[in-house]
Amino acid sequence: MTTISATRTAGRPLLDSRVLVRTYAATLVVNLPLLALLLVPQLLRSRAGSEALLMVGSFLLLVLVTSAVVIAPEVSARVAPAGDHWRPGRARSRTRAMLRSDRRASLWSLAEFVVLYIAAQGVGGVFAWMMPYVWANPAHEADPAQSAWVIDYPNYATQAAAIYLCVCFAVAWYATRVRARSARLEAAG
């Protein structure tokens, strides 16, 4: 049985819920720029802004999510250090070393993040279905100068907040899984 498929390794859980909660709380604070971006419909919805703004917003979203994943181990090490192998200033290098030594397990952790990120988009879709945030503007037919779409900002903000909470959970999950793997490797070595 491999350590990837085991739910426990040598009596130790693969995921410590207390570490996950602390990392999640820190991730919510560290990734506030992501929330700020998600709250601007003109940058993330073509119906609210132009295609050019959508491209800028999509690029910024990619940069912020990628940055969140890259710094997640350091955030985890700051709020939940674990010995000499998982402390601030060393967690990212430890993550890179684990990627080189066990690429499959590292990619598995990243795949878990991607699945949770996709689920976050699904949660946003459910909120958009329950609380529609956009509809055709009837005044646009009579006056083409009017916007073609009406954005209900409170509904949009609710959807954005739900996506933010889920994306931050995905990032915290990734960091906690990498931390647990680091601890297992340290114990085995």
CSV table of C-alpha atoms in Angstrom, one decimal:
chain,number,residue,atom,x,y,z
A,1,MET,CA,0.0,0.0,0.0
A,2,THR,CA,1.4,3.4,-1.0
A,3,THR,CA,1.3,6.5,1.2
A,4,ILE,CA,-0.9,8.1,-1.4
A,5,SER,CA,-3.7,5.6,-1.1
A,6,ALA,CA,-3.4,5.2,2.7
A,7,THR,CA,-5.8,7.1,4.9
A,8,ARG,CA,-3.3,6.8,7.7
A,9,THR,CA,0.4,6.3,7.8
A,10,ALA,CA,2.0,4.8,10.9
A,11,GLY,CA,-1.0,5.9,12.9
A,12,ARG,CA,-0.8,9.5,11.8
A,13,PRO,CA,-3.6,11.1,9.7
A,14,LEU,CA,-2.8,12.4,6.3
A,15,LEU,CA,-4.7,15.6,7.1
A,16,ASP,CA,-4.8,17.4,10.4
A,17,SER,CA,-8.1,19.3,10.7
A,18,ARG,CA,-6.7,21.8,13.2
A,19,VAL,CA,-3.9,22.7,10.8
A,20,LEU,CA,-6.5,23.0,8.0
A,21,VAL,CA,-8.6,25.4,10.0
A,22,ARG,CA,-5.7,27.6,10.9
A,23,THR,CA,-4.4,27.6,7.3
A,24,TYR,CA,-7.8,28.3,6.0
A,25,ALA,CA,-8.2,31.3,8.3
A,26,ALA,CA,-4.8,32.7,7.3
A,27,THR,CA,-5.6,32.0,3.6
A,28,LEU,CA,-8.8,34.1,3.9
A,29,VAL,CA,-6.7,37.0,5.1
A,30,VAL,CA,-3.7,36.6,2.7
A,31,ASN,CA,-5.9,36.3,-0.4
A,32,LEU,CA,-8.0,39.4,0.1
A,33,PRO,CA,-6.8,40.8,-3.3
A,34,LEU,CA,-8.5,37.8,-4.9
A,35,LEU,CA,-11.8,38.8,-3.1
A,36,ALA,CA,-11.4,42.4,-4.3
A,37,LEU,CA,-11.0,41.2,-7.9
A,38,LEU,CA,-14.0,38.8,-7.6
A,39,LEU,CA,-16.1,41.7,-6.4
A,40,VAL,CA,-15.6,43.7,-9.6
A,41,PRO,CA,-18.1,42.4,-12.2
A,42,GLN,CA,-16.7,44.5,-15.0
A,43,LEU,CA,-13.5,42.5,-14.8
A,44,LEU,CA,-15.0,39.1,-14.7
A,45,ARG,CA,-18.3,39.2,-16.5
A,46,SER,CA,-18.5,40.2,-20.2
A,47,ARG,CA,-22.1,41.3,-19.7
A,48,ALA,CA,-21.0,43.8,-17.1
A,49,GLY,CA,-18.0,45.2,-19.0
A,50,SER,CA,-16.1,44.9,-22.2
A,51,GLU,CA,-14.2,42.0,-23.7
A,52,ALA,CA,-10.9,43.8,-23.1
A,53,LEU,CA,-11.7,44.2,-19.4
A,54,LEU,CA,-12.7,40.6,-19.2
A,55,MET,CA,-9.3,39.6,-20.6
A,56,VAL,CA,-7.5,41.8,-18.0
A,57,GLY,CA,-9.7,40.3,-15.2
A,58,SER,CA,-9.1,36.8,-16.4
A,59,PHE,CA,-5.3,37.4,-16.4
A,60,LEU,CA,-5.4,38.9,-12.9
A,61,LEU,CA,-7.5,36.0,-11.7
A,62,LEU,CA,-4.9,33.5,-13.1
A,63,VAL,CA,-2.1,35.5,-11.5
A,64,LEU,CA,-3.8,35.7,-8.1
A,65,VAL,CA,-4.8,32.1,-7.9
A,66,THR,CA,-1.4,30.9,-9.0
A,67,SER,CA,0.2,33.2,-6.5
A,68,ALA,CA,-2.1,31.8,-3.8
A,69,VAL,CA,-1.0,28.3,-4.5
A,70,VAL,CA,2.7,29.2,-4.7
A,71,ILE,CA,2.7,31.0,-1.3
A,72,ALA,CA,0.3,28.5,0.4
A,73,PRO,CA,3.1,26.4,1.9
A,74,GLU,CA,4.6,29.6,3.5
A,75,VAL,CA,1.3,30.6,4.8
A,76,SER,CA,0.8,27.1,6.3
A,77,ALA,CA,4.3,27.2,7.8
A,78,ARG,CA,3.6,30.6,9.4
A,79,VAL,CA,0.4,29.5,11.1
A,80,ALA,CA,1.2,25.8,11.7
A,81,PRO,CA,5.0,25.2,11.8
A,82,ALA,CA,6.1,21.6,12.2
A,83,GLY,CA,9.6,21.1,13.3
A,84,ASP,CA,12.6,22.1,11.3
A,85,HIS,CA,11.2,20.9,8.0
A,86,TRP,CA,8.1,23.0,7.9
A,87,ARG,CA,8.8,26.5,9.1
A,88,PRO,CA,8.6,30.0,7.6
A,89,GLY,CA,11.3,30.5,5.1
A,90,ARG,CA,11.7,26.8,4.3
A,91,ALA,CA,8.3,25.6,3.4
A,92,ARG,CA,8.4,26.6,-0.3
A,93,SER,CA,11.9,25.1,-0.8
A,94,ARG,CA,10.7,21.9,1.0
A,95,THR,CA,7.7,21.8,-1.4
A,96,ARG,CA,10.0,22.1,-4.4
A,97,ALA,CA,12.2,19.3,-3.0
A,98,MET,CA,9.2,17.1,-2.5
A,99,LEU,CA,8.2,17.8,-6.1
A,100,ARG,CA,11.6,16.7,-7.3
A,101,SER,CA,11.7,13.6,-5.1
A,102,ASP,CA,8.1,12.4,-5.5
A,103,ARG,CA,6.5,14.1,-8.5
A,104,ARG,CA,3.5,11.8,-8.5
A,105,ALA,CA,2.4,12.6,-4.9
A,106,SER,CA,3.1,16.3,-5.6
A,107,LEU,CA,1.0,16.3,-8.7
A,108,TRP,CA,-1.7,14.4,-6.8
A,109,SER,CA,-1.9,17.3,-4.2
A,110,LEU,CA,-2.1,19.8,-7.1
A,111,ALA,CA,-4.8,17.7,-8.7
A,112,GLU,CA,-6.8,17.8,-5.5
A,113,PHE,CA,-6.5,21.6,-5.5
A,114,VAL,CA,-7.7,21.7,-9.1
A,115,VAL,CA,-10.8,19.5,-8.3
A,116,LEU,CA,-11.6,21.8,-5.4
A,117,TYR,CA,-11.1,24.9,-7.5
A,118,ILE,CA,-13.5,23.5,-10.1
A,119,ALA,CA,-16.0,22.7,-7.3
A,120,ALA,CA,-15.7,26.3,-6.2
A,121,GLN,CA,-16.8,27.4,-9.7
A,122,GLY,CA,-19.7,25.0,-9.4
A,123,VAL,CA,-20.7,26.5,-6.1
A,124,GLY,CA,-20.7,29.9,-7.8
A,125,GLY,CA,-22.9,28.5,-10.5
A,126,VAL,CA,-25.4,27.2,-7.9
A,127,PHE,CA,-25.5,30.6,-6.3
A,128,ALA,CA,-26.0,32.3,-9.7
A,129,TRP,CA,-28.9,29.9,-10.4
A,130,MET,CA,-30.5,30.5,-6.9
A,131,MET,CA,-29.8,34.2,-7.0
A,132,PRO,CA,-29.5,35.5,-10.6
A,133,TYR,CA,-27.3,38.5,-10.8
A,134,VAL,CA,-27.8,39.4,-14.5
A,135,TRP,CA,-30.7,39.8,-16.8
A,136,ALA,CA,-31.6,41.7,-20.0
A,137,ASN,CA,-32.4,45.4,-19.6
A,138,PRO,CA,-35.8,46.1,-21.1
A,139,ALA,CA,-34.9,49.8,-21.3
A,140,HIS,CA,-32.1,49.0,-23.8
A,141,GLU,CA,-34.6,48.2,-26.6
A,142,ALA,CA,-36.2,51.7,-26.4
A,143,ASP,CA,-32.9,53.5,-25.8
A,144,PRO,CA,-29.8,51.7,-27.2
A,145,ALA,CA,-27.6,54.0,-25.1
A,146,GLN,CA,-28.7,52.1,-22.0
A,147,SER,CA,-26.7,49.1,-20.9
A,148,ALA,CA,-27.9,45.8,-22.5
A,149,TRP,CA,-27.7,44.1,-19.1
A,150,VAL,CA,-28.8,44.8,-15.5
A,151,ILE,CA,-26.4,43.6,-12.8
A,152,ASP,CA,-27.9,42.9,-9.4
A,153,TYR,CA,-24.7,43.6,-7.4
A,154,PRO,CA,-25.8,42.1,-4.0
A,155,ASN,CA,-26.5,38.8,-5.8
A,156,TYR,CA,-23.3,39.1,-7.7
A,157,ALA,CA,-21.3,39.9,-4.5
A,158,THR,CA,-22.9,36.8,-2.7
A,159,GLN,CA,-21.8,34.6,-5.6
A,160,ALA,CA,-18.3,36.1,-5.5
A,161,ALA,CA,-18.0,35.6,-1.8
A,162,ALA,CA,-19.1,32.0,-2.1
A,163,ILE,CA,-16.5,31.4,-4.8
A,164,TYR,CA,-13.8,33.1,-2.7
A,165,LEU,CA,-14.5,31.0,0.4
A,166,CYS,CA,-14.3,27.8,-1.6
A,167,VAL,CA,-11.1,28.8,-3.5
A,168,CYS,CA,-9.5,29.7,-0.2
A,169,PHE,CA,-10.5,26.3,1.1
A,170,ALA,CA,-8.9,24.7,-1.9
A,171,VAL,CA,-5.7,26.6,-1.3
A,172,ALA,CA,-5.7,25.7,2.4
A,173,TRP,CA,-6.4,22.1,1.6
A,174,TYR,CA,-3.4,22.0,-0.8
A,175,ALA,CA,-1.1,23.6,1.8
A,176,THR,CA,-2.2,21.2,4.5
A,177,ARG,CA,-1.8,18.2,2.3
A,178,VAL,CA,1.8,19.3,1.3
A,179,ARG,CA,2.6,19.9,5.0
A,180,ALA,CA,1.3,16.5,6.0
A,181,ARG,CA,3.4,14.9,3.2
A,182,SER,CA,6.5,16.8,4.4
A,183,ALA,CA,5.9,15.5,8.0
A,184,ARG,CA,5.6,11.9,6.7
A,185,LEU,CA,8.8,12.2,4.7
A,186,GLU,CA,10.6,13.7,7.7
A,187,ALA,CA,9.4,10.9,9.9
A,188,ALA,CA,10.4,8.3,7.4
A,189,GLY,CA,13.9,9.8,6.8
